[in-house]
Each structure stands twice: as structure tokens, then as C-alpha cells.
Amino acid sequence: MGFSQLKIPKICEQCGKPFEAKTVVTRFCGSACANKSGKEKKRQQKEAEKKQTILEQSAEKIAQMQTRPYISITEATILFGISKNTIHRLIKAGKVPAFNLGERLTRVSRKHLEEMFTAVEIPEEPKEKPMKLHYEIGECYTVTEVSVKYGVSPSTVENTIRRNSIPKRQVGNFVYVPKEQIDKIFGGK
């Protein structure tokens, strides 16, 4: 089996230097960069596994922290995912009540932090699914008819249709839009 004579210009994914690849799937300029990339990938996997085990081990501590009214700054960073500097700034500004019980024993109000850093709830399903309305051609205007009837340019009609999410239907060269919705919008003007 012969080798291709192609020389494909590429950039190494590890070091970022340009090189000429002999195949389309080549990602690195040499074996050294390929080895570095493999080692880095293994290191990232180990870090992710380590974080997961720490999270599993500290689940009980987190549950215990959530029941106390005052928590340490370190615990607050874990619970709310904010930096220590942010918490110190909020304490200095007086936005979060805190008590200093000694060196490295500052406690902050969990209740106030929860009010400031609550998670936004994302609904799982939309409340109402929009119904697709099917209109017959006899119940519709063309864009040209709308522009003539209401004395506006066709581009204004197109923009209004897009802005108000009016269903449109194209048959041949003509775009049809429902009369009742167009009359509601342009009739009130």
C-alpha cells in the first residue's frame, strides 16, 4: 500500500505550530505533542474523578451546612459557588451580615446569601405549546394585498409578520398570511 503524496497544511492541536500533515486525520505535529496531549487528557480525567469523589464524600457535610443559619466563608464558597473575595466585598458593603468570632472564624448569614444567589428555576416543559394554525387561501391576504390595503410598504408588512410571529404560507411566488391576524394589527393603526 502506497502513501499519499499530499501535504496538508495544519496547525498542531497541542503546541499550535503549523506543520504539513500526510493524512487528513493527523492532529499533532509529532509524537511528542501526541504524548503530551494524551497525558493531559488522562490528568483531566483523574481531576474530574477526584472532584466527583470529593463531592460524594462531602454530600453529608453540605446537607449539614444547609441547616445552620450561619456558615463560614469557605462553606459559603462551596454552597453558592462564589469566591471568597466576593463574600468579603459583600460583608464590607454591609449587604451580608457577618460575625467575627476570632481569627478565621467569620460567619455569614446563609439566609441572606440564599436570597442574593438563588438559582433560577428553568421550567421543564413550556406552559403552553403554540398551536399551528392552518388557514385556507381564501382566508388569507398576500403580502402585496396587505401593503395596498393598508398603504404600507411590503418590507414593513414582512417585518410586522416576523415580529408578531404570524404564520405564513408560500404557494408559488405568493406569500399568504391570515386575514384576521393582519386586520387586528393593521386595523388598529
Short mmCIF file of N, CA and C in Angstrom, two decimals:
data_model
loop_
_atom_site.label_atom_id
_atom_site.label_comp_id
_atom_site.label_asym_id
_atom_site.label_seq_id
_atom_site.Cartn_x
_atom_site.Cartn_y
_atom_site.Cartn_z
N MET A 1 0.84 -1.18 0.00
CA MET A 1 0.00 0.00 0.00
C MET A 1 0.89 1.24 0.00
N GLY A 2 0.65 2.13 -0.91
CA GLY A 2 1.47 3.31 -1.03
C GLY A 2 0.98 4.46 -0.16
N PHE A 3 1.85 5.42 0.06
CA PHE A 3 1.50 6.59 0.85
C PHE A 3 1.09 7.73 -0.06
N SER A 4 0.27 8.57 0.44
CA SER A 4 -0.19 9.72 -0.32
C SER A 4 0.93 10.74 -0.41
N GLN A 5 0.99 11.42 -1.51
CA GLN A 5 1.98 12.46 -1.69
C GLN A 5 1.45 13.83 -1.25
N LEU A 6 0.23 13.84 -0.69
CA LEU A 6 -0.37 15.09 -0.25
C LEU A 6 0.37 15.65 0.95
N LYS A 7 0.43 16.95 1.02
CA LYS A 7 0.97 17.62 2.18
C LYS A 7 -0.07 18.67 2.58
N ILE A 8 -0.81 18.32 3.60
CA ILE A 8 -1.94 19.15 4.04
C ILE A 8 -1.45 20.11 5.12
N PRO A 9 -1.57 21.42 4.92
CA PRO A 9 -1.15 22.35 5.97
C PRO A 9 -2.14 22.32 7.14
N LYS A 10 -1.61 22.10 8.34
CA LYS A 10 -2.43 22.04 9.55
C LYS A 10 -1.71 22.75 10.67
N ILE A 11 -2.44 22.92 11.79
CA ILE A 11 -1.86 23.51 12.99
C ILE A 11 -1.98 22.47 14.10
N CYS A 12 -0.91 22.23 14.80
CA CYS A 12 -0.87 21.24 15.87
C CYS A 12 -1.82 21.64 16.99
N GLU A 13 -2.65 20.69 17.45
CA GLU A 13 -3.63 20.97 18.50
C GLU A 13 -2.97 21.15 19.86
N GLN A 14 -1.74 20.66 20.04
CA GLN A 14 -1.06 20.75 21.32
C GLN A 14 -0.22 22.02 21.42
N CYS A 15 0.73 22.19 20.47
CA CYS A 15 1.66 23.32 20.57
C CYS A 15 1.24 24.53 19.73
N GLY A 16 0.34 24.36 18.78
CA GLY A 16 -0.16 25.47 17.99
C GLY A 16 0.74 25.85 16.82
N LYS A 17 1.77 25.06 16.54
CA LYS A 17 2.67 25.36 15.44
C LYS A 17 2.14 24.77 14.14
N PRO A 18 2.35 25.46 13.02
CA PRO A 18 1.92 24.91 11.73
C PRO A 18 2.84 23.76 11.28
N PHE A 19 2.25 22.78 10.61
CA PHE A 19 3.02 21.66 10.08
C PHE A 19 2.30 21.11 8.86
N GLU A 20 2.97 20.25 8.11
CA GLU A 20 2.38 19.63 6.93
C GLU A 20 2.03 18.18 7.26
N ALA A 21 0.74 17.87 7.22
CA ALA A 21 0.27 16.52 7.54
C ALA A 21 0.22 15.68 6.28
N LYS A 22 0.42 14.37 6.46
CA LYS A 22 0.34 13.46 5.33
C LYS A 22 -1.03 12.83 5.21
N THR A 23 -1.84 12.93 6.28
CA THR A 23 -3.20 12.39 6.23
C THR A 23 -4.17 13.46 6.71
N VAL A 24 -5.43 13.25 6.44
CA VAL A 24 -6.46 14.21 6.79
C VAL A 24 -6.74 14.19 8.29
N VAL A 25 -6.54 13.04 8.93
CA VAL A 25 -6.90 12.88 10.34
C VAL A 25 -5.76 13.23 11.30
N THR A 26 -4.60 13.59 10.82
CA THR A 26 -3.47 13.93 11.68
C THR A 26 -3.80 15.19 12.49
N ARG A 27 -3.55 15.11 13.83
CA ARG A 27 -3.90 16.21 14.72
C ARG A 27 -2.68 16.90 15.33
N PHE A 28 -1.55 16.18 15.39
CA PHE A 28 -0.38 16.70 16.08
C PHE A 28 0.83 16.72 15.15
N CYS A 29 1.79 17.60 15.46
CA CYS A 29 2.96 17.74 14.58
C CYS A 29 3.95 16.60 14.76
N GLY A 30 3.91 15.92 15.89
CA GLY A 30 4.83 14.82 16.11
C GLY A 30 4.40 13.97 17.29
N SER A 31 5.20 12.95 17.58
CA SER A 31 4.84 12.04 18.67
C SER A 31 4.95 12.72 20.03
N ALA A 32 5.83 13.68 20.17
CA ALA A 32 5.98 14.37 21.46
C ALA A 32 4.70 15.12 21.82
N CYS A 33 4.13 15.82 20.85
CA CYS A 33 2.88 16.55 21.09
C CYS A 33 1.72 15.59 21.32
N ALA A 34 1.70 14.47 20.60
CA ALA A 34 0.65 13.48 20.79
C ALA A 34 0.72 12.89 22.19
N ASN A 35 1.94 12.61 22.68
CA ASN A 35 2.11 12.08 24.03
C ASN A 35 1.68 13.09 25.09
N LYS A 36 2.08 14.36 24.89
CA LYS A 36 1.68 15.41 25.84
C LYS A 36 0.17 15.53 25.91
N SER A 37 -0.48 15.47 24.75
CA SER A 37 -1.93 15.58 24.71
C SER A 37 -2.59 14.42 25.44
N GLY A 38 -2.07 13.20 25.23
CA GLY A 38 -2.61 12.03 25.90
C GLY A 38 -2.46 12.12 27.42
N LYS A 39 -1.28 12.56 27.87
CA LYS A 39 -1.05 12.72 29.31
C LYS A 39 -1.96 13.78 29.90
N GLU A 40 -2.15 14.87 29.17
CA GLU A 40 -3.02 15.95 29.66
C GLU A 40 -4.47 15.47 29.77
N LYS A 41 -4.90 14.68 28.81
CA LYS A 41 -6.26 14.14 28.82
C LYS A 41 -6.46 13.21 30.03
N LYS A 42 -5.46 12.34 30.30
CA LYS A 42 -5.53 11.45 31.46
C LYS A 42 -5.56 12.25 32.76
N ARG A 43 -4.77 13.32 32.84
CA ARG A 43 -4.72 14.16 34.04
C ARG A 43 -6.07 14.81 34.27
N GLN A 44 -6.72 15.29 33.22
CA GLN A 44 -8.03 15.91 33.35
C GLN A 44 -9.08 14.90 33.80
N GLN A 45 -8.99 13.67 33.30
CA GLN A 45 -9.91 12.62 33.74
C GLN A 45 -9.73 12.32 35.22
N LYS A 46 -8.46 12.23 35.68
CA LYS A 46 -8.20 11.98 37.09
C LYS A 46 -8.75 13.11 37.96
N GLU A 47 -8.58 14.37 37.51
CA GLU A 47 -9.10 15.50 38.26
C GLU A 47 -10.62 15.45 38.36
N ALA A 48 -11.27 15.10 37.26
CA ALA A 48 -12.74 15.01 37.28
C ALA A 48 -13.20 13.90 38.22
N GLU A 49 -12.50 12.76 38.22
CA GLU A 49 -12.85 11.66 39.13
C GLU A 49 -12.62 12.08 40.57
N LYS A 50 -11.53 12.80 40.82
CA LYS A 50 -11.22 13.27 42.17
C LYS A 50 -12.28 14.24 42.67
N LYS A 51 -12.70 15.16 41.81
CA LYS A 51 -13.76 16.11 42.19
C LYS A 51 -15.06 15.37 42.51
N GLN A 52 -15.37 14.35 41.72
CA GLN A 52 -16.60 13.59 41.94
C GLN A 52 -16.54 12.87 43.28
N THR A 53 -15.40 12.26 43.61
CA THR A 53 -15.30 11.55 44.90
C THR A 53 -15.38 12.53 46.06
N ILE A 54 -14.76 13.70 45.92
CA ILE A 54 -14.84 14.72 46.99
C ILE A 54 -16.29 15.16 47.16
N LEU A 55 -16.98 15.34 46.08
CA LEU A 55 -18.38 15.75 46.15
C LEU A 55 -19.23 14.69 46.84
N GLU A 56 -18.99 13.43 46.50
CA GLU A 56 -19.74 12.35 47.14
C GLU A 56 -19.44 12.26 48.63
N GLN A 57 -18.17 12.47 48.99
CA GLN A 57 -17.78 12.40 50.39
C GLN A 57 -18.33 13.58 51.19
N SER A 58 -18.42 14.74 50.55
CA SER A 58 -18.85 15.93 51.28
C SER A 58 -20.35 16.18 51.17
N ALA A 59 -21.10 15.27 50.60
CA ALA A 59 -22.55 15.46 50.46
C ALA A 59 -23.21 15.60 51.82
N GLU A 60 -22.75 14.79 52.80
CA GLU A 60 -23.33 14.87 54.14
C GLU A 60 -22.99 16.21 54.79
N LYS A 61 -21.77 16.68 54.62
CA LYS A 61 -21.36 17.97 55.19
C LYS A 61 -22.19 19.10 54.58
N ILE A 62 -22.44 19.02 53.27
CA ILE A 62 -23.22 20.06 52.60
C ILE A 62 -24.64 20.07 53.15
N ALA A 63 -25.22 18.89 53.34
CA ALA A 63 -26.57 18.82 53.90
C ALA A 63 -26.60 19.40 55.30
N GLN A 64 -25.55 19.16 56.06
CA GLN A 64 -25.46 19.70 57.42
C GLN A 64 -25.31 21.23 57.38
N MET A 65 -24.53 21.75 56.42
CA MET A 65 -24.34 23.20 56.29
C MET A 65 -25.65 23.91 55.98
N GLN A 66 -26.50 23.25 55.19
CA GLN A 66 -27.73 23.89 54.76
C GLN A 66 -28.74 24.05 55.90
N THR A 67 -28.51 23.40 57.01
CA THR A 67 -29.45 23.53 58.13
C THR A 67 -29.02 24.62 59.11
N ARG A 68 -27.76 25.05 59.07
CA ARG A 68 -27.27 26.06 60.01
C ARG A 68 -27.58 27.46 59.50
N PRO A 69 -27.95 28.40 60.42
CA PRO A 69 -28.24 29.77 59.98
C PRO A 69 -26.99 30.56 59.61
N TYR A 70 -25.84 30.26 60.24
CA TYR A 70 -24.60 30.97 59.93
C TYR A 70 -23.54 29.95 59.53
N ILE A 71 -22.82 30.28 58.44
CA ILE A 71 -21.81 29.37 57.92
C ILE A 71 -20.50 30.12 57.72
N SER A 72 -19.39 29.37 57.63
CA SER A 72 -18.10 30.00 57.40
C SER A 72 -18.00 30.47 55.95
N ILE A 73 -17.01 31.30 55.70
CA ILE A 73 -16.83 31.84 54.35
C ILE A 73 -16.45 30.71 53.39
N THR A 74 -15.63 29.77 53.82
CA THR A 74 -15.25 28.64 52.98
C THR A 74 -16.47 27.80 52.62
N GLU A 75 -17.33 27.57 53.61
CA GLU A 75 -18.54 26.80 53.35
C GLU A 75 -19.46 27.54 52.38
N ALA A 76 -19.51 28.87 52.50
CA ALA A 76 -20.34 29.67 51.59
C ALA A 76 -19.83 29.57 50.15
N THR A 77 -18.51 29.54 49.99
CA THR A 77 -17.96 29.41 48.63
C THR A 77 -18.33 28.06 48.03
N ILE A 78 -18.38 27.02 48.87
CA ILE A 78 -18.75 25.69 48.37
C ILE A 78 -20.24 25.64 48.03
N LEU A 79 -21.07 26.16 48.92
CA LEU A 79 -22.52 26.08 48.73
C LEU A 79 -23.01 26.90 47.54
N PHE A 80 -22.47 28.11 47.39
CA PHE A 80 -23.02 29.03 46.39
C PHE A 80 -22.13 29.20 45.17
N GLY A 81 -20.92 28.63 45.19
CA GLY A 81 -20.05 28.71 44.02
C GLY A 81 -19.55 30.11 43.74
N ILE A 82 -19.34 30.89 44.79
CA ILE A 82 -18.82 32.25 44.63
C ILE A 82 -17.46 32.33 45.31
N SER A 83 -16.66 33.31 44.96
CA SER A 83 -15.31 33.40 45.51
C SER A 83 -15.31 34.02 46.89
N LYS A 84 -14.23 33.79 47.62
CA LYS A 84 -14.07 34.37 48.95
C LYS A 84 -14.03 35.89 48.87
N ASN A 85 -13.37 36.40 47.81
CA ASN A 85 -13.28 37.85 47.65
C ASN A 85 -14.66 38.48 47.50
N THR A 86 -15.56 37.81 46.78
CA THR A 86 -16.91 38.33 46.60
C THR A 86 -17.63 38.41 47.94
N ILE A 87 -17.49 37.36 48.75
CA ILE A 87 -18.14 37.35 50.06
C ILE A 87 -17.57 38.46 50.94
N HIS A 88 -16.24 38.64 50.93
CA HIS A 88 -15.63 39.71 51.73
C HIS A 88 -16.11 41.09 51.27
N ARG A 89 -16.26 41.27 49.95
CA ARG A 89 -16.77 42.55 49.43
C ARG A 89 -18.19 42.80 49.92
N LEU A 90 -19.03 41.75 49.89
CA LEU A 90 -20.42 41.89 50.34
C LEU A 90 -20.48 42.21 51.83
N ILE A 91 -19.58 41.63 52.60
CA ILE A 91 -19.54 41.91 54.05
C ILE A 91 -19.13 43.36 54.27
N LYS A 92 -18.08 43.83 53.57
CA LYS A 92 -17.62 45.22 53.71
C LYS A 92 -18.70 46.21 53.31
N ALA A 93 -19.47 45.88 52.26
CA ALA A 93 -20.52 46.78 51.79
C ALA A 93 -21.75 46.74 52.70
N GLY A 94 -21.80 45.77 53.61
CA GLY A 94 -22.93 45.67 54.53
C GLY A 94 -24.15 44.98 53.93
N LYS A 95 -23.96 44.31 52.82
CA LYS A 95 -25.08 43.62 52.17
C LYS A 95 -25.35 42.26 52.79
N VAL A 96 -24.33 41.67 53.43
CA VAL A 96 -24.48 40.38 54.08
C VAL A 96 -24.03 40.52 55.53
N PRO A 97 -24.90 40.22 56.51
CA PRO A 97 -24.49 40.31 57.90
C PRO A 97 -23.47 39.21 58.23
N ALA A 98 -22.43 39.58 58.97
CA ALA A 98 -21.39 38.63 59.34
C ALA A 98 -20.93 38.91 60.76
N PHE A 99 -20.45 37.87 61.42
CA PHE A 99 -19.95 37.98 62.78
C PHE A 99 -18.55 37.39 62.81
N ASN A 100 -17.62 38.14 63.42
CA ASN A 100 -16.25 37.67 63.55
C ASN A 100 -16.07 37.12 64.96
N LEU A 101 -15.91 35.82 65.07
CA LEU A 101 -15.78 35.16 66.36
C LEU A 101 -14.33 34.91 66.72
N GLY A 102 -13.41 35.43 65.98
CA GLY A 102 -12.00 35.25 66.22
C GLY A 102 -11.27 35.13 64.90
N GLU A 103 -9.97 34.87 64.97
CA GLU A 103 -9.18 34.77 63.76
C GLU A 103 -9.65 33.56 62.94
N ARG A 104 -10.01 33.78 61.69
CA ARG A 104 -10.51 32.76 60.77
C ARG A 104 -11.82 32.13 61.23
N LEU A 105 -12.58 32.86 61.98
CA LEU A 105 -13.87 32.36 62.45
C LEU A 105 -15.00 33.31 62.07
N THR A 106 -14.96 33.88 60.88
CA THR A 106 -16.01 34.76 60.40
C THR A 106 -17.18 33.90 59.93
N ARG A 107 -18.37 34.24 60.39
CA ARG A 107 -19.57 33.52 60.00
C ARG A 107 -20.52 34.48 59.29
N VAL A 108 -21.11 34.02 58.19
CA VAL A 108 -22.03 34.85 57.40
C VAL A 108 -23.42 34.23 57.42
N SER A 109 -24.43 35.06 57.19
CA SER A 109 -25.80 34.61 57.22
C SER A 109 -26.12 33.83 55.94
N ARG A 110 -26.43 32.55 56.10
CA ARG A 110 -26.78 31.70 54.96
C ARG A 110 -28.06 32.19 54.30
N LYS A 111 -29.01 32.65 55.13
CA LYS A 111 -30.30 33.10 54.62
C LYS A 111 -30.13 34.29 53.67
N HIS A 112 -29.28 35.25 54.04
CA HIS A 112 -29.06 36.41 53.18
C HIS A 112 -28.33 36.03 51.89
N LEU A 113 -27.38 35.11 51.99
CA LEU A 113 -26.69 34.66 50.77
C LEU A 113 -27.65 33.92 49.85
N GLU A 114 -28.56 33.12 50.41
CA GLU A 114 -29.54 32.42 49.58
C GLU A 114 -30.44 33.39 48.84
N GLU A 115 -30.80 34.49 49.50
CA GLU A 115 -31.64 35.49 48.85
C GLU A 115 -30.91 36.16 47.70
N MET A 116 -29.61 36.37 47.87
CA MET A 116 -28.83 37.05 46.83
C MET A 116 -28.46 36.11 45.68
N PHE A 117 -28.16 34.85 45.99
CA PHE A 117 -27.65 33.93 44.98
C PHE A 117 -28.56 32.73 44.80
N THR A 118 -29.83 32.97 44.59
CA THR A 118 -30.74 31.86 44.36
C THR A 118 -30.60 31.40 42.92
N ALA A 119 -30.81 30.12 42.72
CA ALA A 119 -30.74 29.55 41.38
C ALA A 119 -32.03 29.87 40.63
N VAL A 120 -31.89 30.19 39.38
CA VAL A 120 -33.05 30.47 38.54
C VAL A 120 -33.67 29.14 38.14
N GLU A 121 -34.95 28.99 38.40
CA GLU A 121 -35.62 27.75 38.05
C GLU A 121 -35.99 27.77 36.57
N ILE A 122 -35.63 26.70 35.90
CA ILE A 122 -35.95 26.58 34.48
C ILE A 122 -37.08 25.57 34.36
N PRO A 123 -38.20 25.99 33.81
CA PRO A 123 -39.31 25.05 33.68
C PRO A 123 -38.94 23.91 32.75
N GLU A 124 -39.36 22.70 33.12
CA GLU A 124 -39.02 21.54 32.31
C GLU A 124 -39.78 21.53 30.99
N GLU A 125 -41.05 21.88 31.05
CA GLU A 125 -41.86 21.89 29.84
C GLU A 125 -42.48 23.27 29.68
N PRO A 126 -42.62 23.74 28.46
CA PRO A 126 -43.28 25.02 28.27
C PRO A 126 -44.73 24.94 28.74
N LYS A 127 -45.23 26.07 29.27
CA LYS A 127 -46.58 26.10 29.81
C LYS A 127 -47.62 25.78 28.74
N GLU A 128 -47.53 26.45 27.64
CA GLU A 128 -48.46 26.22 26.54
C GLU A 128 -47.68 26.00 25.26
N LYS A 129 -48.04 25.00 24.55
CA LYS A 129 -47.41 24.78 23.26
C LYS A 129 -48.21 25.57 22.22
N PRO A 130 -47.52 26.39 21.42
CA PRO A 130 -48.25 27.17 20.43
C PRO A 130 -48.90 26.26 19.39
N MET A 131 -50.14 26.55 19.11
CA MET A 131 -50.86 25.76 18.11
C MET A 131 -50.52 26.25 16.72
N LYS A 132 -50.29 25.34 15.83
CA LYS A 132 -50.08 25.72 14.44
C LYS A 132 -51.44 25.84 13.80
N LEU A 133 -51.70 27.00 13.29
CA LEU A 133 -52.98 27.25 12.66
C LEU A 133 -52.86 27.06 11.15
N HIS A 134 -53.78 26.34 10.60
CA HIS A 134 -53.80 26.13 9.16
C HIS A 134 -54.95 26.95 8.58
N TYR A 135 -54.60 27.85 7.70
CA TYR A 135 -55.59 28.71 7.07
C TYR A 135 -55.71 28.33 5.61
N GLU A 136 -56.94 28.42 5.11
CA GLU A 136 -57.16 28.20 3.69
C GLU A 136 -56.76 29.48 2.96
N ILE A 137 -56.47 29.36 1.69
CA ILE A 137 -56.03 30.53 0.90
C ILE A 137 -57.13 31.59 0.84
N GLY A 138 -58.39 31.19 0.88
CA GLY A 138 -59.49 32.15 0.86
C GLY A 138 -59.55 33.01 2.12
N GLU A 139 -58.96 32.53 3.23
CA GLU A 139 -58.96 33.27 4.49
C GLU A 139 -57.68 34.09 4.67
N CYS A 140 -56.92 34.24 3.60
CA CYS A 140 -55.62 34.90 3.70
C CYS A 140 -55.48 36.04 2.69
N TYR A 141 -54.57 36.95 3.04
CA TYR A 141 -54.12 38.00 2.13
C TYR A 141 -52.74 37.62 1.62
N THR A 142 -52.38 38.17 0.46
CA THR A 142 -50.99 38.10 0.05
C THR A 142 -50.30 39.34 0.63
N VAL A 143 -48.99 39.32 0.66
CA VAL A 143 -48.24 40.46 1.21
C VAL A 143 -48.54 41.72 0.40
N THR A 144 -48.67 41.58 -0.91
CA THR A 144 -48.98 42.73 -1.77
C THR A 144 -50.36 43.29 -1.45
N GLU A 145 -51.35 42.42 -1.24
CA GLU A 145 -52.69 42.87 -0.90
C GLU A 145 -52.69 43.65 0.42
N VAL A 146 -51.93 43.19 1.39
CA VAL A 146 -51.85 43.89 2.68
C VAL A 146 -51.23 45.26 2.50
N SER A 147 -50.15 45.35 1.71
CA SER A 147 -49.48 46.64 1.53
C SER A 147 -50.37 47.62 0.78
N VAL A 148 -51.15 47.15 -0.19
CA VAL A 148 -52.06 48.03 -0.92
C VAL A 148 -53.23 48.45 -0.03
N LYS A 149 -53.82 47.51 0.69
CA LYS A 149 -54.99 47.79 1.52
C LYS A 149 -54.69 48.78 2.63
N TYR A 150 -53.53 48.63 3.29
CA TYR A 150 -53.22 49.48 4.44
C TYR A 150 -52.21 50.58 4.12
N GLY A 151 -51.74 50.65 2.89
CA GLY A 151 -50.86 51.75 2.47
C GLY A 151 -49.48 51.70 3.11
N VAL A 152 -48.93 50.51 3.29
CA VAL A 152 -47.58 50.38 3.84
C VAL A 152 -46.72 49.61 2.84
N SER A 153 -45.42 49.73 3.00
CA SER A 153 -44.53 49.06 2.06
C SER A 153 -44.49 47.55 2.34
N PRO A 154 -44.18 46.75 1.33
CA PRO A 154 -44.08 45.29 1.53
C PRO A 154 -43.04 44.90 2.59
N SER A 155 -41.95 45.66 2.69
CA SER A 155 -40.93 45.34 3.70
C SER A 155 -41.48 45.56 5.11
N THR A 156 -42.33 46.59 5.29
CA THR A 156 -42.96 46.82 6.59
C THR A 156 -43.89 45.66 6.93
N VAL A 157 -44.61 45.16 5.93
CA VAL A 157 -45.51 44.02 6.15
C VAL A 157 -44.68 42.80 6.55
N GLU A 158 -43.58 42.53 5.86
CA GLU A 158 -42.72 41.39 6.18
C GLU A 158 -42.16 41.51 7.59
N ASN A 159 -41.69 42.70 7.95
CA ASN A 159 -41.15 42.91 9.30
C ASN A 159 -42.23 42.70 10.36
N THR A 160 -43.44 43.17 10.11
CA THR A 160 -44.54 43.01 11.05
C THR A 160 -44.90 41.54 11.21
N ILE A 161 -44.91 40.80 10.11
CA ILE A 161 -45.20 39.36 10.15
C ILE A 161 -44.16 38.64 11.00
N ARG A 162 -42.89 38.99 10.78
CA ARG A 162 -41.80 38.35 11.53
C ARG A 162 -41.86 38.71 13.01
N ARG A 163 -42.07 40.01 13.30
CA ARG A 163 -42.09 40.49 14.69
C ARG A 163 -43.22 39.89 15.49
N ASN A 164 -44.37 39.71 14.89
CA ASN A 164 -45.55 39.21 15.59
C ASN A 164 -45.73 37.69 15.43
N SER A 165 -44.77 37.04 14.81
CA SER A 165 -44.81 35.57 14.60
C SER A 165 -46.11 35.12 13.97
N ILE A 166 -46.52 35.81 12.95
CA ILE A 166 -47.74 35.45 12.22
C ILE A 166 -47.40 34.31 11.27
N PRO A 167 -48.20 33.25 11.27
CA PRO A 167 -47.90 32.14 10.37
C PRO A 167 -48.08 32.57 8.91
N LYS A 168 -47.17 32.14 8.08
CA LYS A 168 -47.30 32.46 6.66
C LYS A 168 -47.12 31.20 5.85
N ARG A 169 -47.66 31.25 4.68
CA ARG A 169 -47.66 30.07 3.81
C ARG A 169 -47.31 30.53 2.41
N GLN A 170 -46.33 29.88 1.80
CA GLN A 170 -45.93 30.26 0.46
C GLN A 170 -46.47 29.24 -0.53
N VAL A 171 -47.17 29.78 -1.52
CA VAL A 171 -47.69 28.96 -2.61
C VAL A 171 -47.20 29.61 -3.88
N GLY A 172 -46.28 28.95 -4.57
CA GLY A 172 -45.69 29.54 -5.78
C GLY A 172 -44.90 30.78 -5.41
N ASN A 173 -45.20 31.90 -6.09
CA ASN A 173 -44.50 33.15 -5.82
C ASN A 173 -45.20 33.99 -4.76
N PHE A 174 -46.34 33.55 -4.25
CA PHE A 174 -47.13 34.36 -3.33
C PHE A 174 -46.98 33.85 -1.90
N VAL A 175 -46.90 34.81 -0.96
CA VAL A 175 -46.85 34.50 0.47
C VAL A 175 -48.19 34.90 1.05
N TYR A 176 -48.89 33.94 1.67
CA TYR A 176 -50.21 34.19 2.24
C TYR A 176 -50.13 34.27 3.76
N VAL A 177 -50.86 35.26 4.31
CA VAL A 177 -50.94 35.44 5.77
C VAL A 177 -52.41 35.56 6.16
N PRO A 178 -52.80 35.08 7.37
CA PRO A 178 -54.21 35.08 7.76
C PRO A 178 -54.80 36.49 7.87
N LYS A 179 -56.00 36.66 7.30
CA LYS A 179 -56.66 37.97 7.30
C LYS A 179 -56.95 38.46 8.70
N GLU A 180 -57.46 37.57 9.58
CA GLU A 180 -57.88 38.02 10.91
C GLU A 180 -56.72 38.58 11.72
N GLN A 181 -55.55 37.98 11.64
CA GLN A 181 -54.40 38.49 12.40
C GLN A 181 -53.86 39.78 11.80
N ILE A 182 -53.84 39.87 10.48
CA ILE A 182 -53.38 41.11 9.82
C ILE A 182 -54.35 42.25 10.13
N ASP A 183 -55.65 41.97 10.09
CA ASP A 183 -56.63 43.02 10.40
C ASP A 183 -56.51 43.51 11.83
N LYS A 184 -56.20 42.63 12.75
CA LYS A 184 -56.02 43.04 14.16
C LYS A 184 -54.84 43.99 14.29
N ILE A 185 -53.75 43.68 13.58
CA ILE A 185 -52.55 44.50 13.71
C ILE A 185 -52.66 45.82 12.96
N PHE A 186 -53.01 45.75 11.67
CA PHE A 186 -53.03 46.96 10.87
C PHE A 186 -54.35 47.73 11.02
N GLY A 187 -55.42 47.07 11.43
CA GLY A 187 -56.70 47.75 11.58
C GLY A 187 -56.72 48.70 12.77
N GLY A 188 -55.92 48.42 13.77
CA GLY A 188 -55.87 49.28 14.97
C GLY A 188 -55.04 50.53 14.76
N LYS A 189 -54.30 50.62 13.67
CA LYS A 189 -53.43 51.78 13.43
C LYS A 189 -54.18 52.92 12.79
#
